Amino acid sequence: MDKPLSPSAQKIQKELIALGFDFIVIESDAVTRTAQEAADAAGCSLGQIVKSLVFKGSVSGRPILVLTSGKNRVNEKLMGGYAGEPIARANPDFVRSVTGFAIGGIPPIALSQPIDAYLDEDLLEYPTIWAAAGTPNAIFELTPLALQAMTHGQVIKVKVTSS
Ligand code: 5CA
């Protein structure tokens, strides 16, 4: 039998409905804190997992949300170019205060304040992708276009490349 969603996951489900999407939040006993765990739980490839990474502008102190494919690492120098200032990975307390969620369950929507978002172009390769839904056990399947629409994310190339 389906268990009711926890309050954080419920919040994301409600926000999806309010935004006009019919994506379903799935909360399971399986931990989906990391991209690999989420891929295992969803039965999809690592690249189809949306990593929600929060960075902080070194000059402005503002948060920046980078939604990247689970298979990629963010090139912080490139990302700083898009942000217009050097950026650094935000610490867990900062992440929680600006998003309202803990690392491992940060959703792309329903954040506690508006945050400029950037979208890894590699996510657009997939028919569907999976994002965190507020807890380290909750995810939902969506399309890359919907992710762009709901976050107003700017599509960019940010991955670390070996060449
Ligand atoms: N639920 C999964 C899949 S949707 C998830 O949220 N993955 S994630 O990639 O968006 O969140 C985990 C990421 O948080 C890790 O890849 C790591 O880059 C980042 N992270 C983990 N610990 C810290 C930390 N102490 N400070 C900043 N970032 C961290």
CSV table of C-alpha atoms and ligand atoms in Angstrom, one decimal:
chain,number,residue,atom,x,y,z
A,1,MET,CA,0.0,0.0,0.0
A,2,ASP,CA,1.2,3.5,-0.7
A,3,LYS,CA,2.3,5.5,2.3
A,4,PRO,CA,1.5,9.2,2.4
A,5,LEU,CA,4.3,11.5,1.3
A,6,SER,CA,6.3,13.2,4.0
A,7,PRO,CA,5.6,16.9,4.5
A,8,SER,CA,8.6,18.1,2.3
A,9,ALA,CA,7.7,15.7,-0.5
A,10,GLN,CA,4.1,16.7,-0.2
A,11,LYS,CA,5.1,20.3,-0.6
A,12,ILE,CA,6.8,19.5,-4.0
A,13,GLN,CA,3.8,17.5,-5.2
A,14,LYS,CA,1.5,20.3,-4.4
A,15,GLU,CA,3.7,22.9,-6.1
A,16,LEU,CA,3.9,20.7,-9.2
A,17,ILE,CA,0.1,20.6,-9.3
A,18,ALA,CA,-0.1,24.4,-8.7
A,19,LEU,CA,2.3,24.9,-11.6
A,20,GLY,CA,0.1,22.8,-13.9
A,21,PHE,CA,2.2,19.7,-14.1
A,22,ASP,CA,1.0,16.2,-13.6
A,23,PHE,CA,4.4,14.7,-12.6
A,24,ILE,CA,4.1,12.3,-9.6
A,25,VAL,CA,6.4,12.4,-6.6
A,26,ILE,CA,7.6,9.0,-5.5
A,27,GLU,CA,8.9,8.5,-2.0
A,28,SER,CA,10.4,5.1,-1.3
A,29,ASP,CA,12.3,3.3,1.4
A,30,ALA,CA,15.3,3.4,-0.9
A,31,VAL,CA,17.7,6.3,-0.2
A,32,THR,CA,18.1,8.6,-3.2
A,33,ARG,CA,20.5,11.0,-1.6
A,34,THR,CA,23.2,10.7,-4.3
A,35,ALA,CA,22.7,10.7,-8.1
A,36,GLN,CA,23.8,7.1,-8.3
A,37,GLU,CA,21.3,6.0,-5.6
A,38,ALA,CA,18.6,8.0,-7.4
A,39,ALA,CA,19.4,6.3,-10.7
A,40,ASP,CA,19.3,2.9,-9.1
A,41,ALA,CA,15.9,3.6,-7.5
A,42,ALA,CA,14.5,5.1,-10.7
A,43,GLY,CA,16.0,2.4,-12.9
A,44,CYS,CA,17.4,5.1,-15.2
A,45,SER,CA,20.9,6.1,-16.3
A,46,LEU,CA,23.1,8.3,-14.1
A,47,GLY,CA,22.9,11.0,-16.8
A,48,GLN,CA,19.1,11.2,-16.4
A,49,ILE,CA,19.4,12.3,-12.7
A,50,VAL,CA,19.2,16.0,-12.1
A,51,LYS,CA,21.8,17.1,-9.5
A,52,SER,CA,20.7,20.3,-7.7
A,53,LEU,CA,23.9,22.0,-6.8
A,54,VAL,CA,24.0,25.3,-4.9
A,55,PHE,CA,26.9,27.7,-5.4
A,56,LYS,CA,27.5,31.1,-3.9
A,57,GLY,CA,28.7,34.2,-5.7
A,58,SER,CA,32.1,35.1,-4.1
A,59,VAL,CA,31.4,38.8,-4.6
A,60,SER,CA,27.6,39.2,-4.2
A,61,GLY,CA,27.1,36.3,-1.8
A,62,ARG,CA,24.0,35.4,-3.8
A,63,PRO,CA,23.0,31.7,-4.3
A,64,ILE,CA,23.1,30.2,-7.7
A,65,LEU,CA,21.4,26.9,-8.6
A,66,VAL,CA,23.1,24.7,-11.1
A,67,LEU,CA,20.9,21.8,-12.3
A,68,THR,CA,23.4,19.4,-13.8
A,69,SER,CA,23.3,15.9,-15.3
A,70,GLY,CA,24.2,13.2,-12.8
A,71,LYS,CA,27.1,12.1,-15.0
A,72,ASN,CA,28.7,15.5,-15.0
A,73,ARG,CA,30.9,17.6,-12.8
A,74,VAL,CA,30.5,21.4,-12.8
A,75,ASN,CA,33.5,23.4,-14.1
A,76,GLU,CA,33.4,26.2,-11.5
A,77,LYS,CA,35.5,28.5,-13.7
A,78,LEU,CA,33.0,28.2,-16.6
A,79,MET,CA,30.1,28.6,-14.2
A,80,GLY,CA,31.7,31.7,-12.8
A,81,GLY,CA,31.7,33.1,-16.3
A,82,TYR,CA,28.0,32.7,-16.7
A,83,ALA,CA,27.3,34.1,-13.2
A,84,GLY,CA,29.5,37.1,-13.8
A,85,GLU,CA,31.6,36.5,-10.7
A,86,PRO,CA,33.7,33.7,-9.2
A,87,ILE,CA,31.5,31.1,-7.5
A,88,ALA,CA,32.2,28.5,-4.9
A,89,ARG,CA,30.3,25.5,-3.6
A,90,ALA,CA,27.9,26.6,-0.8
A,91,ASN,CA,28.1,25.0,2.6
A,92,PRO,CA,25.2,22.9,3.9
A,93,ASP,CA,23.8,25.7,6.3
A,94,PHE,CA,23.8,28.2,3.5
A,95,VAL,CA,22.1,25.7,1.2
A,96,ARG,CA,19.4,25.0,3.7
A,97,SER,CA,18.8,28.6,4.5
A,98,VAL,CA,18.3,29.7,0.9
A,99,THR,CA,16.5,26.6,-0.4
A,100,GLY,CA,14.6,25.4,2.7
A,101,PHE,CA,15.9,21.9,2.0
A,102,ALA,CA,18.9,19.8,3.0
A,103,ILE,CA,21.5,18.7,0.5
A,104,GLY,CA,20.5,15.4,-1.0
A,105,GLY,CA,16.9,16.3,-1.4
A,106,ILE,CA,17.0,19.8,-3.0
A,107,PRO,CA,14.1,20.1,-5.5
A,108,PRO,CA,14.2,22.5,-8.5
A,109,ILE,CA,11.0,24.2,-7.3
A,110,ALA,CA,9.4,25.4,-4.1
A,111,LEU,CA,12.6,27.0,-2.8
A,112,SER,CA,12.4,29.4,0.1
A,113,GLN,CA,13.6,32.2,-2.1
A,114,PRO,CA,13.9,32.8,-5.9
A,115,ILE,CA,17.3,31.6,-7.0
A,116,ASP,CA,18.8,32.1,-10.5
A,117,ALA,CA,19.0,28.7,-12.1
A,118,TYR,CA,21.3,27.3,-14.8
A,119,LEU,CA,20.5,24.0,-16.7
A,120,ASP,CA,23.2,21.6,-18.0
A,121,GLU,CA,22.6,21.2,-21.7
A,122,ASP,CA,23.3,17.5,-21.5
A,123,LEU,CA,19.9,17.1,-19.6
A,124,LEU,CA,18.2,18.0,-22.9
A,125,GLU,CA,19.4,14.7,-24.5
A,126,TYR,CA,17.0,12.6,-22.6
A,127,PRO,CA,13.2,12.1,-23.1
A,128,THR,CA,12.7,12.2,-19.4
A,129,ILE,CA,14.9,12.9,-16.3
A,130,TRP,CA,14.5,12.6,-12.6
A,131,ALA,CA,14.8,15.3,-9.9
A,132,ALA,CA,14.8,15.3,-6.1
A,133,ALA,CA,11.6,16.2,-4.4
A,134,GLY,CA,12.5,17.6,-1.0
A,135,THR,CA,13.8,14.6,0.9
A,136,PRO,CA,16.7,12.1,0.4
A,137,ASN,CA,14.0,9.5,-0.5
A,138,ALA,CA,11.8,11.4,-2.9
A,139,ILE,CA,12.1,11.9,-6.6
A,140,PHE,CA,9.9,12.7,-9.6
A,141,GLU,CA,10.2,12.1,-13.3
A,142,LEU,CA,9.8,15.0,-15.7
A,143,THR,CA,10.9,16.2,-19.1
A,144,PRO,CA,13.9,18.5,-19.7
A,145,LEU,CA,11.6,21.1,-21.2
A,146,ALA,CA,9.4,21.1,-18.1
A,147,LEU,CA,12.5,21.5,-15.9
A,148,GLN,CA,13.5,24.5,-18.0
A,149,ALA,CA,10.0,26.0,-17.8
A,150,MET,CA,9.6,25.5,-14.0
A,151,THR,CA,13.0,26.9,-13.1
A,152,HIS,CA,13.4,29.5,-15.9
A,153,GLY,CA,16.8,28.0,-16.1
A,154,GLN,CA,19.4,29.3,-18.6
A,155,VAL,CA,20.7,26.3,-20.7
A,156,ILE,CA,24.5,26.2,-20.5
A,157,LYS,CA,27.5,24.0,-21.0
A,158,VAL,CA,29.2,23.5,-17.7
A,159,LYS,CA,30.7,20.1,-17.5
A,160,VAL,CA,34.3,19.4,-16.7
A,161,THR,CA,35.8,17.9,-19.9
A,162,SER,CA,39.0,15.9,-20.0
A,163,SER,CA,40.4,17.4,-23.2
B,1,5CA,N1,18.5,13.2,-4.4
B,1,5CA,C1,19.7,13.2,-5.2
B,1,5CA,C2,19.4,12.9,-6.7
B,1,5CA,S1,18.2,13.8,-7.4
B,1,5CA,C3,20.4,14.5,-5.1
B,1,5CA,O1,19.9,15.4,-4.5
B,1,5CA,N2,21.6,14.6,-5.7
B,1,5CA,S2,22.4,15.9,-5.7
B,1,5CA,O2,23.6,15.6,-6.5
B,1,5CA,O3,21.6,17.0,-6.1
B,1,5CA,O4,22.8,16.2,-4.2
B,1,5CA,C4,24.0,15.7,-3.7
B,1,5CA,C5,25.1,16.5,-4.0
B,1,5CA,O5,25.3,17.5,-3.0
B,1,5CA,C6,26.4,15.8,-4.1
B,1,5CA,O6,26.6,15.4,-5.5
B,1,5CA,C7,27.4,16.8,-3.7
B,1,5CA,O7,28.0,17.5,-4.9
B,1,5CA,C8,26.7,17.9,-3.0
B,1,5CA,N3,27.2,17.9,-1.6
B,1,5CA,C9,27.3,16.9,-0.8
B,1,5CA,N4,27.8,17.3,0.4
B,1,5CA,C10,28.1,18.6,0.3
B,1,5CA,C11,28.6,19.6,1.2
B,1,5CA,N5,29.0,19.3,2.4
B,1,5CA,N6,28.6,20.9,0.7
B,1,5CA,C12,28.2,21.2,-0.5
B,1,5CA,N7,27.7,20.3,-1.4
B,1,5CA,C13,27.6,19.0,-1.0
